[in-house]
Coordinates of C-alpha atoms in Angstrom, one line a residue:
E1 CA -5.7 14.1 -3.9
F2 CA -9.4 14.4 -4.6
G3 CA -10.8 12.4 -7.4
V4 CA -8.0 9.9 -8.3
G5 CA -10.2 6.9 -7.5
K6 CA -9.3 5.9 -3.9
T7 CA -12.8 5.1 -2.9
T8 CA -13.6 3.4 -6.1
L9 CA -10.6 1.1 -5.8
V10 CA -11.3 0.3 -2.2
K11 CA -14.9 -0.4 -3.0
L12 CA -13.9 -2.9 -5.6
V13 CA -11.8 -4.7 -3.0
Y14 CA -14.5 -4.5 -0.3
E15 CA -17.2 -5.8 -2.6
N16 CA -15.1 -8.7 -4.0
S17 CA -16.7 -12.0 -3.1
E18 CA -13.3 -13.6 -2.4
V19 CA -12.5 -10.8 0.0
K20 CA -15.9 -11.1 1.7
K21 CA -15.3 -14.9 2.2
H22 CA -12.0 -14.2 3.9
F23 CA -13.5 -12.0 6.7
M24 CA -16.2 -12.8 9.2
F25 CA -17.2 -9.2 9.6
C26 CA -17.0 -6.2 7.3
A27 CA -18.0 -2.6 7.9
W28 CA -17.8 0.5 5.6
I29 CA -17.7 3.9 7.3
V30 CA -17.6 7.2 5.5
L31 CA -15.9 10.0 7.5
T32 CA -17.0 13.3 6.2
Q33 CA -14.9 16.4 7.2
Y34 CA -17.3 17.2 10.0
F35 CA -18.5 13.8 11.4
K36 CA -20.2 12.9 14.7
T37 CA -18.1 10.3 16.4
G38 CA -21.0 8.7 18.3
D39 CA -23.1 8.4 15.2
L40 CA -20.3 6.6 13.3
L41 CA -19.5 4.3 16.2
K42 CA -23.2 3.4 16.5
D43 CA -23.2 2.7 12.7
I44 CA -20.2 0.3 13.1
V45 CA -21.9 -1.5 15.9
Q46 CA -25.1 -1.8 13.9
Q47 CA -23.3 -3.1 10.8
L48 CA -21.5 -5.7 12.8
Y49 CA -24.6 -7.0 14.6
H50 CA -26.5 -7.0 11.3
V51 CA -24.1 -9.6 9.9
L52 CA -25.2 -11.9 12.8
R53 CA -28.8 -11.0 12.1
E54 CA -29.0 -9.9 15.7
P55 CA -30.4 -6.7 17.1
S56 CA -27.8 -4.1 18.3
P57 CA -27.1 -4.1 22.0
E58 CA -29.7 -2.6 24.3
G59 CA -29.0 1.0 25.2
I60 CA -26.8 1.7 22.2
D61 CA -28.5 5.1 21.8
T62 CA -27.4 6.2 25.3
M63 CA -23.8 4.7 25.2
S64 CA -20.9 7.1 25.4
D65 CA -18.3 7.1 22.7
H66 CA -16.0 5.2 25.0
E67 CA -18.6 2.5 25.7
L68 CA -19.2 2.2 21.9
R69 CA -15.5 1.7 21.3
V70 CA -15.4 -0.9 24.0
E71 CA -18.4 -2.7 22.5
I72 CA -16.8 -2.7 19.0
N73 CA -13.5 -3.9 20.4
K74 CA -15.1 -6.7 22.4
F75 CA -17.3 -7.8 19.5
L76 CA -14.2 -8.0 17.1
Q77 CA -11.8 -9.5 19.7
Q78 CA -11.7 -13.1 18.4
R79 CA -12.9 -12.5 14.9
R80 CA -11.3 -11.7 11.5
Y81 CA -12.7 -8.4 10.3
L82 CA -12.3 -5.9 7.5
I83 CA -13.1 -2.2 8.3
V84 CA -13.0 0.5 5.7
L85 CA -12.7 4.1 6.9
D86 CA -13.3 6.1 3.8
D87 CA -12.2 9.7 3.4
V88 CA -10.2 10.3 6.7
W89 CA -9.5 14.0 6.7
N90 CA -6.9 14.2 9.6
N91 CA -5.0 12.4 12.3
D92 CA -7.6 13.3 14.9
A93 CA -10.2 11.4 12.9
W94 CA -8.0 8.3 12.7
N95 CA -7.1 8.6 16.4
T96 CA -10.8 8.8 17.3
F97 CA -11.5 5.3 15.8
K98 CA -8.3 3.3 15.9
H99 CA -8.7 2.1 19.5
A100 CA -12.1 0.5 18.7
F101 CA -10.4 -2.1 16.5
P102 CA -8.4 -4.8 18.3
N103 CA -5.1 -5.9 16.9
N104 CA -6.2 -9.5 17.5
K105 CA -3.7 -11.4 15.3
E106 CA -6.7 -13.0 13.4
G107 CA -5.7 -11.6 10.0
S108 CA -8.0 -8.6 10.3
R109 CA -7.5 -5.5 8.2
I110 CA -8.4 -1.8 8.3
L111 CA -8.4 0.0 4.9
L112 CA -8.3 3.7 5.1
T113 CA -8.7 6.2 2.3
T114 CA -7.4 9.8 2.7
R115 CA -6.2 12.6 0.5
R116 CA -3.5 13.5 3.0
S117 CA -0.2 11.5 3.1
E118 CA 0.5 12.4 6.7
V119 CA -2.7 10.7 7.8
A120 CA -1.8 7.6 5.8
K121 CA 1.7 7.5 7.3
N122 CA 0.3 8.0 10.9
A123 CA -2.3 5.2 10.4
S124 CA 0.3 2.7 9.1
I125 CA 3.1 3.3 11.6
E126 CA 3.5 -0.5 12.1
S127 CA 3.6 -1.2 8.4
P128 CA 4.8 1.8 6.4
D129 CA 5.1 -0.3 3.3
K130 CA 1.3 -0.6 3.2
V131 CA 0.7 3.0 2.1
Y132 CA -0.4 3.2 -1.6
A133 CA -0.5 6.6 -3.3
L134 CA -2.8 6.9 -6.4
N135 CA -1.8 9.4 -9.0
P136 CA -3.8 11.1 -11.7
L137 CA -4.0 9.4 -15.1
S138 CA -1.5 10.0 -17.8
S139 CA -2.7 12.1 -20.8
E140 CA -3.2 8.9 -22.8
E141 CA -5.1 7.1 -20.1
A142 CA -7.2 10.3 -19.5
W143 CA -8.0 10.6 -23.2
T144 CA -9.1 6.9 -23.4
L145 CA -11.3 7.2 -20.3
F146 CA -12.8 10.5 -21.5
C147 CA -13.6 9.1 -25.0
R148 CA -15.1 5.9 -23.5
K149 CA -17.3 7.8 -21.1
T150 CA -18.3 10.6 -23.4
F151 CA -18.5 9.0 -26.8
R152 CA -18.8 5.3 -25.8
S153 CA -15.9 4.7 -28.1
N154 CA -12.1 4.8 -28.1
S155 CA -12.0 7.8 -30.2
C156 CA -13.4 11.3 -30.4
P157 CA -15.3 12.7 -33.4
P158 CA -12.9 15.0 -35.3
H159 CA -15.2 18.1 -35.0
L160 CA -15.1 17.8 -31.1
E161 CA -11.4 17.2 -30.6
N162 CA -10.5 20.8 -29.7
V163 CA -13.2 21.2 -27.1
S164 CA -12.5 17.7 -25.8
Q165 CA -8.8 18.6 -25.3
Q166 CA -9.9 21.8 -23.4
I167 CA -12.2 19.7 -21.1
L168 CA -9.4 17.2 -20.6
G169 CA -7.0 19.9 -19.6
R170 CA -9.4 21.1 -16.9
C171 CA -9.8 17.6 -15.5
E172 CA -6.1 17.3 -14.8
G173 CA -6.1 13.5 -15.2
L174 CA -8.6 12.9 -12.4
P175 CA -10.9 10.0 -13.1
L176 CA -13.7 11.4 -11.1
A177 CA -13.7 14.6 -13.1
L178 CA -13.4 12.7 -16.4
S179 CA -16.3 10.4 -15.6
S180 CA -18.7 13.1 -14.4

């Protein structure tokens, strides 16, 4: 579901200093609905080499998608890494990237956000218990968030309660809608 806070939650994990210390290499990739595979693979390579403060491999701009996947896989082979694939729209998108990341038994992790449960299930075939579904906020939680964001308080001015309730109804408990 759109707007329940998947990206926000994963970003908090990704940016946590304890998490960063645990992994040698981290990369964050946003997959829009219409992405260019080669561009995103190059972005991953550049993010990984940036951590080493080294230039990306020569010829990266002319590498095929397959060569880029091999480069990423080779780079990560003996290293513990965290890769975030944010907003994966379909199984094809996941299948495009999954072979770039080695299952190297080094404690590496891939975090994936998606609004489609079938994509999450497909991506976690080896560990189905690692799929977490986020739900919209309850009415009480939504009201509290709305008041804090709108009025910088835990309550709403009495003369604005009716219109606030109407707005809240349209937001359907989605934190992104309530915060915008």
